Coordinates of C-alpha atoms in Angstrom, one line a residue:
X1 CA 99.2 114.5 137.4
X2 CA 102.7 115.9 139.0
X3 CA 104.0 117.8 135.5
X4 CA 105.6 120.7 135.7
X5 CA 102.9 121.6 132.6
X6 CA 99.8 120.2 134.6
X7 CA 98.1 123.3 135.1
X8 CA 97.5 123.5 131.5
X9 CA 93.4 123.3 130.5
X10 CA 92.9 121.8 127.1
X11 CA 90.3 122.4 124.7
X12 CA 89.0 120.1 122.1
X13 CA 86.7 120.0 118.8
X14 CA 84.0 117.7 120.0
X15 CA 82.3 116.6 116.6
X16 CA 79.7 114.9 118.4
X17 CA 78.5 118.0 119.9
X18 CA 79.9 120.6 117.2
X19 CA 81.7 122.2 119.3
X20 CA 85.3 123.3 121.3
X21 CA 84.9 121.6 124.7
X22 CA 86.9 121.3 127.7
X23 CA 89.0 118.0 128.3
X24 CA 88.3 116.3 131.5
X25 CA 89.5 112.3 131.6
X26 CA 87.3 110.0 132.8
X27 CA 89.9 109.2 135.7
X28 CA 91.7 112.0 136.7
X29 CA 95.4 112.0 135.1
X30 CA 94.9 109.1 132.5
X31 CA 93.8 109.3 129.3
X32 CA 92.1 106.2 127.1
X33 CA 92.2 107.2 123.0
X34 CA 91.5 104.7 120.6
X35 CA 92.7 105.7 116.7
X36 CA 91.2 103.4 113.8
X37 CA 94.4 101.9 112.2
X38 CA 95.0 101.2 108.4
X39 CA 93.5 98.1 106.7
X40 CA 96.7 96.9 105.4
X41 CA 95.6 95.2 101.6
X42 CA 98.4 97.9 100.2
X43 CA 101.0 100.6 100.8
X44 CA 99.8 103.3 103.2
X45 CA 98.6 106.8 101.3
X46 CA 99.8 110.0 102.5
X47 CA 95.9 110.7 103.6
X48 CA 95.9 108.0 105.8
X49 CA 99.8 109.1 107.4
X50 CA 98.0 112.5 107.8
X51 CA 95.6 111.1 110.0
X52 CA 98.1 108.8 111.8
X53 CA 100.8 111.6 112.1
X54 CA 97.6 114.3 113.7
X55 CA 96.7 111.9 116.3
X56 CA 100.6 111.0 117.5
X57 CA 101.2 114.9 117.6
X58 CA 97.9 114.7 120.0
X59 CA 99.3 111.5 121.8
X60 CA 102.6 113.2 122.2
X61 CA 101.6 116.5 123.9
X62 CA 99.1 114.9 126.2
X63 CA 102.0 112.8 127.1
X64 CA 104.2 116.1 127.5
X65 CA 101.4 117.6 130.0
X66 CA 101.6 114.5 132.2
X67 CA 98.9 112.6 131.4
X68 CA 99.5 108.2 131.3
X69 CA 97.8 107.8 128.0
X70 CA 96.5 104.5 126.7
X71 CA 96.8 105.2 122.9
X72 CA 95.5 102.1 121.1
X73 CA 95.4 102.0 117.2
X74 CA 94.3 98.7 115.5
X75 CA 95.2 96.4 112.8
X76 CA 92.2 95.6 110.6
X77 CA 93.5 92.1 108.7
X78 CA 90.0 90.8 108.1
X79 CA 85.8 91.9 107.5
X80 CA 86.8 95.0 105.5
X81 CA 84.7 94.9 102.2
X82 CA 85.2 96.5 98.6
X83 CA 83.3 99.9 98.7
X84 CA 83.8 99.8 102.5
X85 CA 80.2 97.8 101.8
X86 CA 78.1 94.7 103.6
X87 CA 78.5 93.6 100.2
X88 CA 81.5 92.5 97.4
X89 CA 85.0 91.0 98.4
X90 CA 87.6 91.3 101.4
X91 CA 90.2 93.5 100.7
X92 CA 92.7 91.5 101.6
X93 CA 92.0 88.0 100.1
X94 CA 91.1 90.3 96.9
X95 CA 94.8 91.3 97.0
X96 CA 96.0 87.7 97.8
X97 CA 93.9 86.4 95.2
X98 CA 95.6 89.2 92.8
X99 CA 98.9 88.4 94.2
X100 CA 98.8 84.5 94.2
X101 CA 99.6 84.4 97.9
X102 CA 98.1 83.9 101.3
X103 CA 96.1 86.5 102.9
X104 CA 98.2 86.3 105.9
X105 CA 100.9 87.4 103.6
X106 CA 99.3 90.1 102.4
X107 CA 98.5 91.4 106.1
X108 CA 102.4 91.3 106.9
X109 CA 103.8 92.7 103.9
X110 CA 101.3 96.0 104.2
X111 CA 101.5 96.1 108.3
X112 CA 105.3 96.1 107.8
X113 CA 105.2 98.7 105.5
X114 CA 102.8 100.7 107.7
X115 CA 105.4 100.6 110.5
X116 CA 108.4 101.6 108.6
X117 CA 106.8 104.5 106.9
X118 CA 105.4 105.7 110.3
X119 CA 108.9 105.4 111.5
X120 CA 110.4 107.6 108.8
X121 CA 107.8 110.0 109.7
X122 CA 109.0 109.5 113.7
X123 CA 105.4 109.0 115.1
X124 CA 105.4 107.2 117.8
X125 CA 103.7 103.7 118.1
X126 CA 100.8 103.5 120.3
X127 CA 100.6 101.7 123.5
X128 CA 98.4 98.2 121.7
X129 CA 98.2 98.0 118.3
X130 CA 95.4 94.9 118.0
X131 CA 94.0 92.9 115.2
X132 CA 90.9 92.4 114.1
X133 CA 91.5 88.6 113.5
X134 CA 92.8 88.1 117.3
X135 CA 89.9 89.3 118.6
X136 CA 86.9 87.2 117.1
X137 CA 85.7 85.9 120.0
X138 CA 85.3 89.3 121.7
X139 CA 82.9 90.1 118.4
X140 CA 81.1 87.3 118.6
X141 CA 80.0 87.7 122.4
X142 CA 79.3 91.3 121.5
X143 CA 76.8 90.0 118.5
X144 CA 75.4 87.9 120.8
X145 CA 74.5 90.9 123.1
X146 CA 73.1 93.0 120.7
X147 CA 70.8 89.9 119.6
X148 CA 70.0 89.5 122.9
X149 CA 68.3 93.3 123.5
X150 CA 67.0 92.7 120.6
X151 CA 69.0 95.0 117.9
X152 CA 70.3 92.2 115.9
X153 CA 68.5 89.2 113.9
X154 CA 70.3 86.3 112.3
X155 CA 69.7 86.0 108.0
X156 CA 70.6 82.9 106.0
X157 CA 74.0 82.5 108.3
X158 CA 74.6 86.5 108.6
X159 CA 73.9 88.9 111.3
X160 CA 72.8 92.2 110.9
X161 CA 72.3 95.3 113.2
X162 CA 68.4 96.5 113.2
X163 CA 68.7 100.2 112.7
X164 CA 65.3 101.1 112.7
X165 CA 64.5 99.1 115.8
X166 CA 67.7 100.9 117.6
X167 CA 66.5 104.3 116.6
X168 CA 63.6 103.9 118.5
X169 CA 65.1 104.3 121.8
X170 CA 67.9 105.9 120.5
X171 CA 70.0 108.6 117.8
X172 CA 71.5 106.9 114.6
X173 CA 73.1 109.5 113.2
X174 CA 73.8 111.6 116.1
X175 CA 77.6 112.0 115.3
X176 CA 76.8 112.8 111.5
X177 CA 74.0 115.0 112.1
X178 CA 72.0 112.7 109.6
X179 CA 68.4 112.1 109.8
X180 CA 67.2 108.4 109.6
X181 CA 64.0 109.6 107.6
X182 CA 66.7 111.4 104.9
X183 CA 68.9 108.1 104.8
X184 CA 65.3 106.0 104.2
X185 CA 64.0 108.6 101.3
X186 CA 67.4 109.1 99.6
X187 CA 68.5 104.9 99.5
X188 CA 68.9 103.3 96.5
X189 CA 67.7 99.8 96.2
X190 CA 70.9 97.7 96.3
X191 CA 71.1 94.3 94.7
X192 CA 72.0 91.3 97.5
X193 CA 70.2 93.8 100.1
X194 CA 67.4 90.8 100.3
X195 CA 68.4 89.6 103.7
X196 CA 68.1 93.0 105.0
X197 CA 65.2 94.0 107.0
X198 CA 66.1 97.5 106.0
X199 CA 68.6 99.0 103.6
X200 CA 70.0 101.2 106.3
X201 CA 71.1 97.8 108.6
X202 CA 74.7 97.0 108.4
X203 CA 76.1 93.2 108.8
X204 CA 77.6 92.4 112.2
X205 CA 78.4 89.4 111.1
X206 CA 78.6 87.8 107.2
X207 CA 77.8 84.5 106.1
X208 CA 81.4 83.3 104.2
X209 CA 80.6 81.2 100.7
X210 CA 82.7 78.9 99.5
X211 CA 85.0 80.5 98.1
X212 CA 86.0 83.0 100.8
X213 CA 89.2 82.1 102.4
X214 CA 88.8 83.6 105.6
X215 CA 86.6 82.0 107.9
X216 CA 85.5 81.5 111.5
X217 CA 83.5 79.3 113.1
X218 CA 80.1 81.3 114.7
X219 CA 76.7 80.2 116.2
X220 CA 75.2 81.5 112.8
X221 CA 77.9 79.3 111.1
X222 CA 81.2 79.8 109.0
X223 CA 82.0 83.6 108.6
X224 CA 83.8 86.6 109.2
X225 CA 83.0 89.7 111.5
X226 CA 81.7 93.1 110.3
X227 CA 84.2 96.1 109.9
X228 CA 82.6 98.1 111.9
X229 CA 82.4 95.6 114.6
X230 CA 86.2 95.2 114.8
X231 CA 86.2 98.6 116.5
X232 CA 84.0 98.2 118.8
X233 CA 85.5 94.9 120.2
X234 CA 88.6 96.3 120.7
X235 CA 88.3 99.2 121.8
X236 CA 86.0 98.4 124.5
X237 CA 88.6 95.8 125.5
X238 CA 91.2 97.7 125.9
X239 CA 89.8 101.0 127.0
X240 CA 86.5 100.0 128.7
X241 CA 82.9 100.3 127.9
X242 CA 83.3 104.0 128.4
X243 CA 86.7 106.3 127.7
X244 CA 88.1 109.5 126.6
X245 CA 89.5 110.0 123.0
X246 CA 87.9 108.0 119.9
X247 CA 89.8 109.3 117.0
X248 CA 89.9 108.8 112.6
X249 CA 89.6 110.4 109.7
X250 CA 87.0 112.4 108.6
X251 CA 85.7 109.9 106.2
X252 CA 85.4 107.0 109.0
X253 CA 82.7 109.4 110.6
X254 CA 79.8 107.8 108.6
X255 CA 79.0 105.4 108.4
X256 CA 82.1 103.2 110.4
X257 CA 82.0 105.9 113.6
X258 CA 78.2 105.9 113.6
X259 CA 78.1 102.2 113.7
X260 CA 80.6 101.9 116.4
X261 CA 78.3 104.0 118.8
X262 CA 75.4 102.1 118.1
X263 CA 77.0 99.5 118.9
X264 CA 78.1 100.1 121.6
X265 CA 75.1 101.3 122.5
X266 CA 73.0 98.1 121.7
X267 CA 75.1 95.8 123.6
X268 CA 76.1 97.8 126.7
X269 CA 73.6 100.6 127.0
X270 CA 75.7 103.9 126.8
X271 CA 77.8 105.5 124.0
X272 CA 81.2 104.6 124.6
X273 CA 83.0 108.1 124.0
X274 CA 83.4 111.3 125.5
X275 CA 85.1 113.4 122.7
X276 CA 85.1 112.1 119.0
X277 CA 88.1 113.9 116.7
X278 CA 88.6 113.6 113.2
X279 CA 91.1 114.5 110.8
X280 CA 90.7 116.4 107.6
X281 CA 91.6 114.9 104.4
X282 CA 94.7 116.0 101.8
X283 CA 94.2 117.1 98.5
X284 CA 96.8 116.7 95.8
X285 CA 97.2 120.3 93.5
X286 CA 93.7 121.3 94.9
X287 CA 91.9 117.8 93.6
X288 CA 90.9 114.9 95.7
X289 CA 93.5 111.8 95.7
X290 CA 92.5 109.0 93.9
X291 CA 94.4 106.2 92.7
X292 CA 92.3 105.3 90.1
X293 CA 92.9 109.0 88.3
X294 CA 96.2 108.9 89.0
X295 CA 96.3 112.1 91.3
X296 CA 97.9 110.3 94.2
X297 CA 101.1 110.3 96.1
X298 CA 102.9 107.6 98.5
X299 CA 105.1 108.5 100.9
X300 CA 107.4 106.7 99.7
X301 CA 107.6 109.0 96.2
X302 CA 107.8 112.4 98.5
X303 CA 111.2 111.2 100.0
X304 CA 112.9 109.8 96.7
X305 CA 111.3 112.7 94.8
X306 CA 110.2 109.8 92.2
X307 CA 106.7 111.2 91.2
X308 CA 105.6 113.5 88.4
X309 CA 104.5 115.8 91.3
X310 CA 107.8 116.4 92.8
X311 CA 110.8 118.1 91.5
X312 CA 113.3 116.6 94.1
X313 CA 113.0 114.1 97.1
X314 CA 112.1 115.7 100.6
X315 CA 113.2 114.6 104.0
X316 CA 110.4 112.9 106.1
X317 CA 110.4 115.6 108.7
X318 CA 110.5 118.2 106.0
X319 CA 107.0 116.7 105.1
X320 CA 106.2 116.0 108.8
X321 CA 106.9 120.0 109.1
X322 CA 104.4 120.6 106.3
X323 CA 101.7 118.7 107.5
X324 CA 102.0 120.5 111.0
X325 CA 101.9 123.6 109.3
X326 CA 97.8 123.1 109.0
X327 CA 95.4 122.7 111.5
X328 CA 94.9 118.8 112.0
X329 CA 90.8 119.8 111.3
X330 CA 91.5 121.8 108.0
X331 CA 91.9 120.4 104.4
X332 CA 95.4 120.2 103.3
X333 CA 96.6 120.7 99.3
X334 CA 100.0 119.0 99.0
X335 CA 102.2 120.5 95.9
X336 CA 105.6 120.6 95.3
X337 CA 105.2 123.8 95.8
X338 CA 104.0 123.8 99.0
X339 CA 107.1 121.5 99.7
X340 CA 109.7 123.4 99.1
X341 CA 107.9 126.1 101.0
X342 CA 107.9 124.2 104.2
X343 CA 111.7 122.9 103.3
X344 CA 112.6 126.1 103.6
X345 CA 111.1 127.4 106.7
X346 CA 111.9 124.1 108.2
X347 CA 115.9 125.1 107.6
X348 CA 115.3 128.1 109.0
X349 CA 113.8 127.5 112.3
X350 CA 115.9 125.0 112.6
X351 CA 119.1 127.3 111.8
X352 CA 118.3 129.0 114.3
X353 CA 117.6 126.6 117.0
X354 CA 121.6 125.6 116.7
X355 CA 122.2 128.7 117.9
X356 CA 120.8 128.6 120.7
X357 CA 123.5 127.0 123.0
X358 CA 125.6 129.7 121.6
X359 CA 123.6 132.7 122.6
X360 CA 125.4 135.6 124.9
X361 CA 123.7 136.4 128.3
X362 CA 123.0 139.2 130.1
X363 CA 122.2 140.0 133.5
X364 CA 119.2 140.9 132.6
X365 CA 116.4 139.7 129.4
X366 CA 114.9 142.0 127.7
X367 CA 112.1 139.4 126.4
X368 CA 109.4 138.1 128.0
X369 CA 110.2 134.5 128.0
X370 CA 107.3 133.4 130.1
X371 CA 104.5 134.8 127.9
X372 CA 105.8 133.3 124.7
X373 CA 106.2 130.1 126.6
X374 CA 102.5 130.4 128.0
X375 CA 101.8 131.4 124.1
X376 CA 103.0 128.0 123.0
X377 CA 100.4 126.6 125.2
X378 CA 98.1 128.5 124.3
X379 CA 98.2 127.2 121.0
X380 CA 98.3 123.4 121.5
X381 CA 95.3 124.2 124.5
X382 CA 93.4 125.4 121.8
X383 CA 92.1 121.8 120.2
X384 CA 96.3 121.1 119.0
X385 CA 96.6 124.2 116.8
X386 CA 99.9 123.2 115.3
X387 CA 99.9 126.1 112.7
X388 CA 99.4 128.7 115.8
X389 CA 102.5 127.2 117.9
X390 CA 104.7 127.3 114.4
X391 CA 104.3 130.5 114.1
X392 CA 105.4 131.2 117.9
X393 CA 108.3 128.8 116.8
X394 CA 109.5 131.5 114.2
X395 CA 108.6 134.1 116.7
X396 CA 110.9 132.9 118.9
X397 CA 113.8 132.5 115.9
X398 CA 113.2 135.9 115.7
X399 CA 114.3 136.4 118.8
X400 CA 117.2 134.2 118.6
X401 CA 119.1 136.1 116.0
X402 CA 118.2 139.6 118.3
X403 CA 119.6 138.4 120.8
X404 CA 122.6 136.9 118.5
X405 CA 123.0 140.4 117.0
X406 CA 123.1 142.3 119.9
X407 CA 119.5 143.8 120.1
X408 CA 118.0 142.2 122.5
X409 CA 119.1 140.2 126.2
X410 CA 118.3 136.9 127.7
X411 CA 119.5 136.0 131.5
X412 CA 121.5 132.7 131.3
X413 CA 118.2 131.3 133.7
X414 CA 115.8 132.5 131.0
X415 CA 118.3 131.2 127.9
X416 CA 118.0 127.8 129.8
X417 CA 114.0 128.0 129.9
X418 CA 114.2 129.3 126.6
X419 CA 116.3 126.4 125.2
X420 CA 114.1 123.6 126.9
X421 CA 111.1 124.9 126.5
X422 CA 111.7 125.5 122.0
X423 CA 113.0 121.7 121.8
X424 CA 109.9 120.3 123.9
X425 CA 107.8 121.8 121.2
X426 CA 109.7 121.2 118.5
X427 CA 111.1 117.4 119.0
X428 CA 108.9 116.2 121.6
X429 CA 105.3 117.5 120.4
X430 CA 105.5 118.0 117.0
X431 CA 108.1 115.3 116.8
X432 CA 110.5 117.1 114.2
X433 CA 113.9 116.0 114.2
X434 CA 117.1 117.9 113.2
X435 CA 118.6 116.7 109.8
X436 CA 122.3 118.5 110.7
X437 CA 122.3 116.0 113.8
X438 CA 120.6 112.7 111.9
X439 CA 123.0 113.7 109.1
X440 CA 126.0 113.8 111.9
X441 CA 124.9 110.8 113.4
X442 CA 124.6 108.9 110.0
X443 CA 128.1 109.8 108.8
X444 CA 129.6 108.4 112.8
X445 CA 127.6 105.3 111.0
X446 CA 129.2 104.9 108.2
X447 CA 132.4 105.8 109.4
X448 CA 132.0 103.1 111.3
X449 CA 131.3 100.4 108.7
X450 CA 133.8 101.8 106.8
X451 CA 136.4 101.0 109.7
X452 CA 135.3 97.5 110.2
X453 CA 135.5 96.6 106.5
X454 CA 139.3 98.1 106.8
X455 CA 140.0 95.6 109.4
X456 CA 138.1 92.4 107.8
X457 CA 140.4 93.0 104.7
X458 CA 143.4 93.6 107.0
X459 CA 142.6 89.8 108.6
X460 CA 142.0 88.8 105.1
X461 CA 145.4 89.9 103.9
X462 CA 146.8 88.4 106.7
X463 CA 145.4 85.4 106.0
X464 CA 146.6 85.6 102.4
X465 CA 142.9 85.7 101.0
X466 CA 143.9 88.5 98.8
X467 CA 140.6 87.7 96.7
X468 CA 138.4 88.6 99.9
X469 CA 141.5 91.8 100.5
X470 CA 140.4 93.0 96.8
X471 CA 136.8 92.8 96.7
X472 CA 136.4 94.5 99.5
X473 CA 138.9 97.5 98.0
X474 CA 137.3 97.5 94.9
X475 CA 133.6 97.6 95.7
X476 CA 134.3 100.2 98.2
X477 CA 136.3 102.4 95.2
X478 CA 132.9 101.8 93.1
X479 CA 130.8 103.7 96.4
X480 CA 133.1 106.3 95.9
X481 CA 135.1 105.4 98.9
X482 CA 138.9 105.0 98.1
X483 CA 141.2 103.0 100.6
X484 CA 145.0 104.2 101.2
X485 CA 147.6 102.0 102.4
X486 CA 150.2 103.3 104.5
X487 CA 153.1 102.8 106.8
X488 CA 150.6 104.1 109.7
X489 CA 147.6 101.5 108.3
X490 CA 144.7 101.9 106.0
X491 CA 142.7 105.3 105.7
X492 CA 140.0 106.3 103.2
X493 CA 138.7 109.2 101.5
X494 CA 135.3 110.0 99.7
X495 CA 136.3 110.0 96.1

C-alpha cells in the first residue's frame, strides 16, 4: 500500500468470533469481500439498500486507505425458494407466473431497478456483480465434491448436504452460535422432508417437476441449484477458496451464511472467510417491516414523499445521511421524523462546508487540525463507526463558522488540509453529495435543453414548419417555461 492514509490500523466486528478484531488481508495491500446481492423477484426494500449502502461505505474507505479491493456482490436470478425454504416455489417464476411473463423478464426488470435505486443512493457498484444462473457449472462441480468426501447423497433426482455427517469432523453452527443437538430437539416435522436423511440437511441441488420452468441439465437429472449454493460458487470463483470480507444482512447469517461455510468446508477443506460482517436490520415507527402488514417503505416513496409515512419527499442523500447516522451493526427506526431530523443536519453541515473555500487565514491556527483529522480515523478504524465520524463532521462545522466569525485561526496550509481532508469524509466515504451543486449542475442541464429546443424551432420556422415552431412554444409555456422573441433572438423565462 503507498497511501498517504496507509498507516491507518482497522478494526472490525468479527461475528464469527464475537468480537472487534484487527484487519490483516490475506495478501498484503488487497482486499477480497464478497456482499450477498438482492434476489431480484421485486422492487428492492429500504432494508435491503441498508445493507447494500453499509457495505459500499465499507468498500469506499478501504478504497480511500489504499487498499485494491475486489468487492464482488451477486445476482441471485434462480434456486431461491418461498420461505427462503428447500421446499415451495422459485421466487422468480412465482412472479412470472403472477405476471404472465418470462422469468428472464422478471430478473431484468427487478436487477434494473436494483441498479437505478442504488444509483440514486450513489453507492458505488462493485468490482463483479455475477449471477447465479451463469454459474451452474461451477455448482455442479462443487456438488460433486462434496459427494465425493462424502457430505452429500443424491434423493429421487435432488441433492442434499449431510449435516449430521459434517458435524462430525466439524462446527455447523459455528457462526450462529447454534447447537446442532438444539436445532435436532426444537424441529418441527416438515411435510415433503421425506427425502431427507435429516430435517436439518439443506438441498444442494433440487429435482425440477414438470412444471418448473427453470431447469438445468445435472448428473442427478433436470434441476436447479440450491440458494445457498450460489454463494459459495461464486465467491470462491472470484475470490478464491480462502479471502478477506464475506458480508450480508443480519438475517442471511442463519441459515444461508452457515451453509455457505459448510460448504465450503465439505468440498475444499477450510472455511473460506476470515471476517464475517453483518448488517442490522430497519424498523419502520419502531415495528418490523413487513409487506404483508403494510408497515413498509420503498425507496422509491422516501424521495417522492408518496407514502402515508412521509409528510414530504426527501432527497436520496438526505436519506443516505440518515442511514449513516447509525452504526452499520445497530437497529435503525426510520420515521418521518427521523427524516426531517437528518434533513436538517444534513443542510447544516453542508452549509457550512461551502464556506470553506471562503474562510480568512492567519499566520497562525489556533485549532488542532491534525488531531481532529486523526479523530476522523479514529472513527472509521473503529469497525466503520459512521455515527462517531458525523459527529466529528459537526465538530469541525463548528469550527468553520469560529473561524468565519473571527474566533478562532487556520494557516492557509492547515485550511487546505482542512478542506481536503472534510470532503474525503464526506463525499468520498460516506458518499454524500452536495444538493446546492447537483441542483446547480441540473439547472446548466436544462438550460441546456431549453437552448437546443430554441434552435430546433428556429430551423423549423425557417423551414416554414410553423406547426413543429408552435408545438414546441406551446408545450414549453405549459412547463412553465415562456419563450420571447426578439430583435436579438429567442430567450426564455420560468413562468
Amino acid at each position: 500500500m503507498t497511501s498517504l492514509y496507509s498507516n491507518q490500523s482497522v478494526t472490525l466486528y468479527n461475528s464469527l468470533s464475537g468480537e472487534k478484531e484487527l484487519f490483516k488481508p490475506i495478501l498484503e495491500g488487497n482486499v477480497g469481500m464478497y456482499v450477498c446481492g438482492p434476489t431480484v423477484y421485486s422492487n428492492v426494500h429500504l432494508g435491503n439498500v441498508r445493507t447494500f449502502m453499509s457495505f459500499d461505505m465499507i468498500f469506499r474507505y478501504l478504497k480511500h486507505l489504499g487498499y485494491k479491493v475486489r468487492y464482488v456482490r451477486n445476482i441471485t436470478d434462480a434456486g431461491h425458494l418461498t420461505d427462503d425454504a428447500d421446499e415451495g416455489e422459485d421466487k422468480i417464476s412465482k412472479k412470472a407466473r403472477l405476471e404472465q411473463i418470462e422469468p428472464m423478464e422478471v430478473v431484468q426488470q427487478y436487477t434494473i431497478d436494483f441498479h437505478n435505486i442504488l444509483q440514486k443512493f450513489n453507492c458505488l457498484p462493485p468490482s463483479i456483480e455475477p449471477t447465479a444462473t451463469g454459474h451452474i457449472i461451477e455448482q455442479i462441480e462443487i456438488i460433486k465434491e462434496i459427494i465425493d468426501n462424502g457430505y452429500a447423497y443424491s434423493e429421487n433426482g435432488s441433492v442434499y448436504f449431510d449435516v449430521l455427517k459434517f458435524n462430525e469432523n466439524h462446527n455447523y453452527g459455528k457462526l450462529s452460535g447454534r447447537l446442532l443437538e438444539d436445532m435436532i430437539t426444537n424441529t418441527r416435522e416438515l411435510t415433503a422432508q421425506s427425502e431427507k436423511k435429516n430435517p436439518q440437511d439443506f438441498a444442494l441441488w433440487k429435482k425440477a417437476e414438470q412444471q418448473h420452468i427453470m431447469r438445468w441439465p445435472s448428473p442427478w437429472g433436470d434441476g436447479f441449484p440450491g440458494w445457498h449454493l450460489e454463494c459459495t460458487a461464486m465467491s470462491t470463483k472470484y475470490l478464491g477458496e480462502k479471502f478477506d470480507i464475506h458480508g450480508g444482512g443480519m438475517d442471511l447469517k442463519f441459515p444461508h451464511h452457515e451453509c455457505e461455510i459448510a460448504q465450503s468446508e465439505a468440498s475444499n477443506g477450510q472455511d473460506p472467510v476470515n471476517y464475517w460482517l453483518h448488517a442490522n436490520m430497519l424498523t419502520l415507527n419502531g415495528k418490523k417491516m413487513s409487506k404483508s402488514t403494510g408497515n413498509n417503505i420503498f425507496p422509491a416513496e422516501i424521495f417522492s414523499g408518496e407514502s402515508p409515512f412521509l409528510t414530504k419527499g426527501y432527497s436520496p442523500s438526505v436519506a443516505r445521511f440518515f442511514i449513516m447516522q447509525a452504526h452499520y451493526r445497530s437497529v435503525l427506526d426510520f420515521s418521518n421524523d427521523a427524516l426531517l431530523a437528518s434533513e436538517k443536519g444534513f443542510n447544516r453541515l453542508m452549509e457550512a462546508i461551502n464556506l470553506l473555500s471562503a474562510l480568512p487565514t492567519s499566520e497562525k491556527s489556533s485549532i488542532d487540525i491534525n488531531s481532529w483529522i486523526q479523530s476522523c480515523y479514529d472513527a472509521m478504524n473503529d469497525d466503520f463507526n459512521s455515527p462517531i465520524l458525523i459527529a466529528q463532521l459537526f465538530e469541525a462545522a463548528k469550527y468553520i463558522y469560529q473561524i468565519k466569525d473571527g474566533k478562532a485561526s487556520i494557516t492557509q496550509t492547515d485550511l487546505e488540509k482542512f478542506q481536503s481532508s472534510i470532503h474525503a469524509f464526506v463525499f468520498d466515504i460516506l458518499g454524500l453529495e452536495d444538493l446546492n451543486i447537483a441542483a446547480e449542475s441540473n439547472s446548466d442541464k436544462l438550460n441546456g435543453a431549453i437552448e437546443l429546443l430554441i434552435q430546433l424551432r428556429k430551423e423549423a420556422r425557417s423551414n416554414k414548419d410553423f406547426a413543429t415552431s408552435d408545438q414546441i412554444r406551446d408545450q414549453l409555456l405549459e412547463l412553465g417555461i415562456q419563450l420571447k422573441d426578439g430583435k436579438e433572438g429567442t430567450t426564455f423565462t420560468f413562468s
